[in-house]
Tab-separated table of C-alpha atoms in Angstrom:
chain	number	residue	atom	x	y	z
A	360	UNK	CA	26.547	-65.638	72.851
A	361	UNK	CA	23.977	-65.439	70.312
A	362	UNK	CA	21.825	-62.326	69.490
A	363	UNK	CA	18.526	-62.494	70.770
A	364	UNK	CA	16.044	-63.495	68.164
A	365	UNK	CA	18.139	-65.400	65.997
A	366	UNK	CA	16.300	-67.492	63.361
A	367	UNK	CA	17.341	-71.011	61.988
A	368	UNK	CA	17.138	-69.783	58.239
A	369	UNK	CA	16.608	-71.982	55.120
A	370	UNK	CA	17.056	-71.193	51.691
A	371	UNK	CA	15.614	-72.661	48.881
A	372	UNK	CA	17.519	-71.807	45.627
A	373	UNK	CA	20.893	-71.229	45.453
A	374	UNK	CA	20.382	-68.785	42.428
A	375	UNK	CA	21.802	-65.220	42.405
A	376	UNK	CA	19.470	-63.912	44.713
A	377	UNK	CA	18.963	-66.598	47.308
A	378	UNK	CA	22.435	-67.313	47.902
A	379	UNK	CA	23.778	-63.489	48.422
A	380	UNK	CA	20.698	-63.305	50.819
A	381	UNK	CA	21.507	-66.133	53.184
A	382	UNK	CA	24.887	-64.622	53.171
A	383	UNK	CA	23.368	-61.254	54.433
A	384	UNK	CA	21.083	-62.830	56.892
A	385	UNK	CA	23.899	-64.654	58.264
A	386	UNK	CA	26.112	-61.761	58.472
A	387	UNK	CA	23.569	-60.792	60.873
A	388	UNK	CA	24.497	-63.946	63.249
A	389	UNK	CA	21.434	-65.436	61.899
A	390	UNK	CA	21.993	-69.444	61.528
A	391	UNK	CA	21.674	-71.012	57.940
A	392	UNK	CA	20.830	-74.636	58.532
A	393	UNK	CA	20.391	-75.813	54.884
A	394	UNK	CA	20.393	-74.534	51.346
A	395	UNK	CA	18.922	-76.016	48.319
A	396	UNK	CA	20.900	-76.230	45.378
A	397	UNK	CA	20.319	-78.116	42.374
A	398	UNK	CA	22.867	-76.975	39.392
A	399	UNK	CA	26.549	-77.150	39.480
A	400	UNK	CA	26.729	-73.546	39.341
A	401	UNK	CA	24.290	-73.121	42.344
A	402	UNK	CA	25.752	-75.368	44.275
A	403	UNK	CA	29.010	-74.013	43.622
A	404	UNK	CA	27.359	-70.428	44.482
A	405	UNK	CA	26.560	-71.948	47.825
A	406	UNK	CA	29.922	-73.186	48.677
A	407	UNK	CA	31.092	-70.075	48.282
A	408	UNK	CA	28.583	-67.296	49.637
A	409	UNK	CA	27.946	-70.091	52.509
A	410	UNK	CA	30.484	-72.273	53.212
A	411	UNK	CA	29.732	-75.013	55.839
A	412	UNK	CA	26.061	-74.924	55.161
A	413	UNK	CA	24.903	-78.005	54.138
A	414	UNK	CA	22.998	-79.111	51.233
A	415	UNK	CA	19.686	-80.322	51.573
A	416	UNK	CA	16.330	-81.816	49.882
A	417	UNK	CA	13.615	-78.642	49.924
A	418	UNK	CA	11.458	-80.595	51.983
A	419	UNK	CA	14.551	-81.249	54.834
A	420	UNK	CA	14.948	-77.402	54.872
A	421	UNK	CA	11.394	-77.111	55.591
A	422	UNK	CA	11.504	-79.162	58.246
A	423	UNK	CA	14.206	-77.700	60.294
A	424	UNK	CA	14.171	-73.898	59.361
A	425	UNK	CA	12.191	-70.934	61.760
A	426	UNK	CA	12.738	-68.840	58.124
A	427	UNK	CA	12.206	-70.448	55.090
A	428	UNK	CA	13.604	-67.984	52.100
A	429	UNK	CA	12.105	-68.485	48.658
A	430	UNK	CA	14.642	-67.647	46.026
A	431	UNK	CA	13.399	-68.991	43.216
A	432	UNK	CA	11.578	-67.941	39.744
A	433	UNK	CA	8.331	-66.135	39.831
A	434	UNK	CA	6.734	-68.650	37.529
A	435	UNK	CA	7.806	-71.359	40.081
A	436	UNK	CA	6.460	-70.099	43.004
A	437	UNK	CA	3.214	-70.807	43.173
A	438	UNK	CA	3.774	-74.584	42.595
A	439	UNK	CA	6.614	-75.333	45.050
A	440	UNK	CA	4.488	-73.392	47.679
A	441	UNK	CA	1.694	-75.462	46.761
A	442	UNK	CA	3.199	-78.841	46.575
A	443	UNK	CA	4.483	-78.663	49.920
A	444	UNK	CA	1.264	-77.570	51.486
A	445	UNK	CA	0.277	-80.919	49.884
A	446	UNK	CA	2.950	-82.804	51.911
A	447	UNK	CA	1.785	-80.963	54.883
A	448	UNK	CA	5.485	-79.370	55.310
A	449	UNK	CA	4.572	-75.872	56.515
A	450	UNK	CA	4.445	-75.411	60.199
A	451	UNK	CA	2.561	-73.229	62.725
A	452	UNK	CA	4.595	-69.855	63.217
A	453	UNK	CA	7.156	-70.396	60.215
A	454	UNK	CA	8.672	-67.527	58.663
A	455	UNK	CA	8.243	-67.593	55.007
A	456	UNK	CA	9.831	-65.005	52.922
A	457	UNK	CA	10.052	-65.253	49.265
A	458	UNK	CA	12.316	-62.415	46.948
A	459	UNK	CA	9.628	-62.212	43.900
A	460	UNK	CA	9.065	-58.739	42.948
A	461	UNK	CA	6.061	-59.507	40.961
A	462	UNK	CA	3.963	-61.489	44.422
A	463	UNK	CA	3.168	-60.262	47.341
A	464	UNK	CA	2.069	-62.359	50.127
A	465	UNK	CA	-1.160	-63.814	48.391
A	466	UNK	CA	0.561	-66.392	46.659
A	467	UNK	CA	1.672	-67.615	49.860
A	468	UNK	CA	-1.549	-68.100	50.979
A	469	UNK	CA	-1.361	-72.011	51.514
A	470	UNK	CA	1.227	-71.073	53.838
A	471	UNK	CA	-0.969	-69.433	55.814
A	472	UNK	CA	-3.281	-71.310	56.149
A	473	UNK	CA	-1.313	-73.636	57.900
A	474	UNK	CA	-0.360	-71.218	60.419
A	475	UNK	CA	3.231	-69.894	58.997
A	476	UNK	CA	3.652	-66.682	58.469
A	477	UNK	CA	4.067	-64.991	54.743
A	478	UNK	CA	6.020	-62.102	54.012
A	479	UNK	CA	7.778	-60.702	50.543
A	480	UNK	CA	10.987	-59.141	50.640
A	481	UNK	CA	12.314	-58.199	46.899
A	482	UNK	CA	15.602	-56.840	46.902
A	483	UNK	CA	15.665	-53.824	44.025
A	484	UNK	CA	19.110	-54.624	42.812
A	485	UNK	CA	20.692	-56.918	39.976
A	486	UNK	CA	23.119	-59.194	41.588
A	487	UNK	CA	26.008	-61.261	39.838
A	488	UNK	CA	25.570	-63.895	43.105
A	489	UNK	CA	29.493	-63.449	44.044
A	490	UNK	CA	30.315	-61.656	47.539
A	491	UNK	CA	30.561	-57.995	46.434
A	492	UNK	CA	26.696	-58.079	46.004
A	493	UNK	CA	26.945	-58.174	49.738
A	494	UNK	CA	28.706	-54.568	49.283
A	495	UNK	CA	25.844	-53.802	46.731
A	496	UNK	CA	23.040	-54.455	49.613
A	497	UNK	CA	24.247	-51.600	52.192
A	498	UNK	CA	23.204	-49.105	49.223
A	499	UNK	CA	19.777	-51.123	48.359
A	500	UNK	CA	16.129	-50.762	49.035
A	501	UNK	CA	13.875	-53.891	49.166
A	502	UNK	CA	10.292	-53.356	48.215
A	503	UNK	CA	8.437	-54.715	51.469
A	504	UNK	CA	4.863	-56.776	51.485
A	505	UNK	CA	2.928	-58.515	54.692
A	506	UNK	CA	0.095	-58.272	57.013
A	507	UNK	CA	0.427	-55.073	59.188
A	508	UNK	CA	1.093	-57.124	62.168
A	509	UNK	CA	3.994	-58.531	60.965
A	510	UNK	CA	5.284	-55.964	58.575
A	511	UNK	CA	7.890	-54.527	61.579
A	512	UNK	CA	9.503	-58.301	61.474
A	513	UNK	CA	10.060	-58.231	57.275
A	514	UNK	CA	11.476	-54.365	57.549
A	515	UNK	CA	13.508	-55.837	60.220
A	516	UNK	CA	14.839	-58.427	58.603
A	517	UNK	CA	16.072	-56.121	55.738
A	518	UNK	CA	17.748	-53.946	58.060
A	519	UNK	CA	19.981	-56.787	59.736
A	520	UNK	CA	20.808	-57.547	56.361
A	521	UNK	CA	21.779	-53.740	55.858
A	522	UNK	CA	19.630	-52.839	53.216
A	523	UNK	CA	16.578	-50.191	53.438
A	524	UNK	CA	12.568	-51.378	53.285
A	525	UNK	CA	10.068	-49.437	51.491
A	526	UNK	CA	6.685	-51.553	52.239
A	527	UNK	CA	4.238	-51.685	48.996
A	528	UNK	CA	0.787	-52.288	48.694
A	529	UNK	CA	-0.177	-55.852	47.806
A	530	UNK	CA	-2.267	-54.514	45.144
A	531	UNK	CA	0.513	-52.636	43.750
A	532	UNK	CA	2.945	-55.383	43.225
A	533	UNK	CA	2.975	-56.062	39.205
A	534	UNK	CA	3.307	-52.442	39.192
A	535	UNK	CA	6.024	-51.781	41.091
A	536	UNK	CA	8.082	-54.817	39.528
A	537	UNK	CA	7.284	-52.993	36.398
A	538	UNK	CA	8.595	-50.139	36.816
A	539	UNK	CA	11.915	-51.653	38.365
A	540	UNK	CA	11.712	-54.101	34.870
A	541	UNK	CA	11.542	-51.207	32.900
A	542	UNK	CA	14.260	-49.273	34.522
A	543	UNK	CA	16.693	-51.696	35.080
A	544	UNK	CA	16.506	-54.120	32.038
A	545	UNK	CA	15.494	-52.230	29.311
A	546	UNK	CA	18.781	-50.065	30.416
A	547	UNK	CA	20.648	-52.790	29.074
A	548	UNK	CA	19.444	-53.104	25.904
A	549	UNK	CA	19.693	-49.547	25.636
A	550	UNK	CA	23.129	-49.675	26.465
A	551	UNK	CA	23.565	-53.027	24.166
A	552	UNK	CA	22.138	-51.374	21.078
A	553	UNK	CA	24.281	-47.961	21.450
A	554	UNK	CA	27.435	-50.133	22.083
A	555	UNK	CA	26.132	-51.606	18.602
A	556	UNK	CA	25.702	-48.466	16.890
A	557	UNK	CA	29.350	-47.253	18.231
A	558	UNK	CA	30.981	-50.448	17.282
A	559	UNK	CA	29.413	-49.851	13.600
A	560	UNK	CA	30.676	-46.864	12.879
A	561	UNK	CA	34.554	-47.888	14.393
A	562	UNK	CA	34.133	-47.368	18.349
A	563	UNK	CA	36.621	-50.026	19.376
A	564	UNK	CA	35.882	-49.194	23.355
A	565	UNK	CA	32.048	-48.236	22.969
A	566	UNK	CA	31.676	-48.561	27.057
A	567	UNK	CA	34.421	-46.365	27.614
A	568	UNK	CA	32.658	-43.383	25.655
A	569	UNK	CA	29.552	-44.550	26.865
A	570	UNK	CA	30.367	-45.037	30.364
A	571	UNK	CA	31.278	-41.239	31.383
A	572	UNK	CA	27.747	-39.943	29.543
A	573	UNK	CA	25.480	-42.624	30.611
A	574	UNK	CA	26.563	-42.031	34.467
A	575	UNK	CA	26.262	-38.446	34.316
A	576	UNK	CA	22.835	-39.116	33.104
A	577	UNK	CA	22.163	-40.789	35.033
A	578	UNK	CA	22.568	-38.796	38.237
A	579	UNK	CA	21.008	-35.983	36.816
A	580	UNK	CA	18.078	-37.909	36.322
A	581	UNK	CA	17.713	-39.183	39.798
A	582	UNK	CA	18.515	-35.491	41.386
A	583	UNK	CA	16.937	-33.312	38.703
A	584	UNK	CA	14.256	-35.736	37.012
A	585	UNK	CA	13.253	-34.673	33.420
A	586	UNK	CA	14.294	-30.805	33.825
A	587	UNK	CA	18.041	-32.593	33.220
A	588	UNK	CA	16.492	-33.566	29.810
A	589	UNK	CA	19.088	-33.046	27.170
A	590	UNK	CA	19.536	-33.368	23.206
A	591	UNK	CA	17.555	-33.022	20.155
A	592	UNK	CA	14.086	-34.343	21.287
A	593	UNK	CA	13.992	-31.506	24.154
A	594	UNK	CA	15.486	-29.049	21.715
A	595	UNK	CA	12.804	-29.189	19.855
A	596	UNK	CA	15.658	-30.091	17.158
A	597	UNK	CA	13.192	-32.094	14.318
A	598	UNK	CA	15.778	-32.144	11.500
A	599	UNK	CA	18.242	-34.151	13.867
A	600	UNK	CA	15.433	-36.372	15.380
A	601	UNK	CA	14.490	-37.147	11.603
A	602	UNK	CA	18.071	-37.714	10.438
A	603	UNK	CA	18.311	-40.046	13.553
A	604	UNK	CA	15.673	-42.001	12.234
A	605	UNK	CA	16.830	-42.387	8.833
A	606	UNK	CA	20.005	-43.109	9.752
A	607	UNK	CA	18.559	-45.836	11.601
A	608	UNK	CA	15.680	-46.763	9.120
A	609	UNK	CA	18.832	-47.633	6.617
A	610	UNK	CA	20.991	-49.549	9.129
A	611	UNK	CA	17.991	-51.177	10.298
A	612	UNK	CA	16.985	-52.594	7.001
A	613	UNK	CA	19.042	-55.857	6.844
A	614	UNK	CA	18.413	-56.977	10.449
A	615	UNK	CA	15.561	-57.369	13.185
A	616	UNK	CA	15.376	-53.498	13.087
A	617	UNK	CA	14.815	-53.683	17.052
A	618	UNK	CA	17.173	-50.533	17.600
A	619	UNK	CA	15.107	-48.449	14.895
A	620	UNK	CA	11.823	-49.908	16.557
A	621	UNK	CA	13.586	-48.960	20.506
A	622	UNK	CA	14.293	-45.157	19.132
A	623	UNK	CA	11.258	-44.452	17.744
A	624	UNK	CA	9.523	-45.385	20.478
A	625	UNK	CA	11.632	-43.491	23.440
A	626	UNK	CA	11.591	-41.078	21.412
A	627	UNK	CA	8.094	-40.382	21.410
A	628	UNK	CA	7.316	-40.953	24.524
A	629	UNK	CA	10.155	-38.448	25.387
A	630	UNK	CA	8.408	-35.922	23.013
A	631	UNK	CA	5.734	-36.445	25.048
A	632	UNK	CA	6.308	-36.027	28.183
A	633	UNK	CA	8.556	-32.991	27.282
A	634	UNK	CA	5.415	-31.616	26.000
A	635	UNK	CA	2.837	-32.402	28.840
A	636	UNK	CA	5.550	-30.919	31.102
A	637	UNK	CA	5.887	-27.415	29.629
A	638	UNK	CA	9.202	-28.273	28.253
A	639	UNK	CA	8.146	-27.953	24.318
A	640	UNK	CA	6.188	-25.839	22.499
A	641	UNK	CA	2.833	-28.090	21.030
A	642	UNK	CA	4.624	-26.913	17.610
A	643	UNK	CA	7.912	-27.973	18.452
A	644	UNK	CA	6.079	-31.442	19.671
A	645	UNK	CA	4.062	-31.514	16.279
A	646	UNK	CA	7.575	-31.245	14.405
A	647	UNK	CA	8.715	-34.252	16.380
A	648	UNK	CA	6.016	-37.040	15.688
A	649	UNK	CA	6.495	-35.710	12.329
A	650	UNK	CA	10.326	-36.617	12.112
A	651	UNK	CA	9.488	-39.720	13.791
A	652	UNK	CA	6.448	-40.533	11.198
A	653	UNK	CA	3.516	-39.173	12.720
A	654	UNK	CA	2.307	-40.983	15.922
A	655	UNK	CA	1.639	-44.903	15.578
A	656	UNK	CA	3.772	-44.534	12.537
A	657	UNK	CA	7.295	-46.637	11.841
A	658	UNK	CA	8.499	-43.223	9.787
A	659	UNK	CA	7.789	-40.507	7.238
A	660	UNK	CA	4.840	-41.003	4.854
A	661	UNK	CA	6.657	-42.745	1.566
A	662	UNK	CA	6.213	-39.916	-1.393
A	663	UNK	CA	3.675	-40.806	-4.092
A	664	UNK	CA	5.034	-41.181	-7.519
A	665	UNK	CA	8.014	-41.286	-9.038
């Protein structure tokens, strides 16, 4: 026998996202009646997260689901919601959820004015769109939007899929995706232009030297914040900080210079922080944004003369 309050769920876009979340919502004995999925590789995603579930024009999935889930790219949002408010496909009392972390549920707005209900539920995790992202949700938080009346049914429908909500502000949306951008993504460049660095100089397993430190920063970050603030920007150490930089001012020189460009700027804004936080002296800050060139600077004054 079916749980009570099961929803017919549809899911439009078979991407990463969409597909691991129709896997989770049916996990929950929740029915998936259709998926949309226009690429090989998404429909391929779909036969495996969902096998069984049938493939079906957006406008079909409309039709027939109680939950619609929008799974596809911010940019395309706003158009597919409006074109089918066009056809007159959204119904009175529809669930409709989409995963943007940039939108809350004002973009869904000619959904509701047909009647349907609009909610946002952004999972804050990267997902590769095989099954052990269904592992990954059990330790994930999605950020939560919708009208106060029906904000219990979106945290609700995170929790089935085992997952935690945090409900944010619709005006605080773009913000919030920010700071989960920032976090997560520029992480990996981080981690790409080390890897670089360590390859350079002979590293032949940069992620397995890299791997140990970064995680270990990584927790100390999240349990200590920035008193776990290590190395020579919160030693006050300005002769290592300005061999750093031209070390990387000379391997910089023959290439986009976008790991130079990446250090100076953490590095300031480090600097900074450690110094509006009591961790360096305004002296030991001043000898800083002088190794790095002086603030707004790309380095060191060049000398005058020969």
């Amino acid at each position: 026998m079916a749980k009570p309050g099961r929803l017919g769920v549809g899911i439009i876009g078979a991407g990463k996202v969409g597909a691991v979340l129709g896997a989770a919502l049916r996990g929950a004995e929740h029915a998936v009646i259709g998926v949309s999925a226009v690429s090989d590789a998404s429909r391929e995603r779909a036969e495996t997260l969902l096998p069984g579930v049938p493939v079906l024009d957006v406008q079909d999935i409309v039709e027939r689901a109680e939950l619609v889930l929008l799974a596809v790219p911010d940019d395309a949002l706003g158009p597919l919601v409006q074109g089918l408010a066009k056809l007159g496909a959204w119904q009175p009392g529809q669930l409709v959820a989409h995963t943007s972390g940039r939108f809350g549920v004002g973009i869904l707005h000619p959904v509701r004015a047909a009647g349907a209900v609009p909610l946002a539920l952004h999972p804050a995790m990267t997902f590769t769109g095989m099954s052990l992202d269904l592992t990954r949700l059990l330790d994930c938080t999605f950020g939560v939007t919708a009208d106060a009346a029906m904000l219990p049914i979106a945290q609700a429908l995170v929790v089935e899929m085992g997952a935690e909500p945090v409900a944010i502000a619709e005006a605080d949306r773009v913000l919030y995706h920010a700071a989960l951008a920032h976090g997560s993504n520029h992480l990996v460049t981080l981690v790409a232009q080390a890897s670089q660095l360590l390859r350079e100089v002979g590293v032949e397993a940069p992620d397995r030297m890299l791997g140990p430190l970064l995680r270990a920063t990584l927790e100390n970050a999240l349990a200590s914040g920035e008193t776990a603030l290590t190395g020579p920007v919160a030693r006050g150490d300005a002769g290592t900080v300005a061999a750093h930089a031209a070390a990387l001012r000379e391997y910089d020189a023959g290439s986009a210079g976008d790991i130079l460009e990446a250090y100076l700027a953490m590095a300031r804004a480090t600097a900074r922080r450690a110094g509006s936080r009591g961790l360096l002296k305004p002296e030991q800050l001043d000898g800083i944004e002088q190794a790095l060139g002086g603030p707004g600077q790309d380095g060191p004054p060049a000398p005058e003369g020969p």
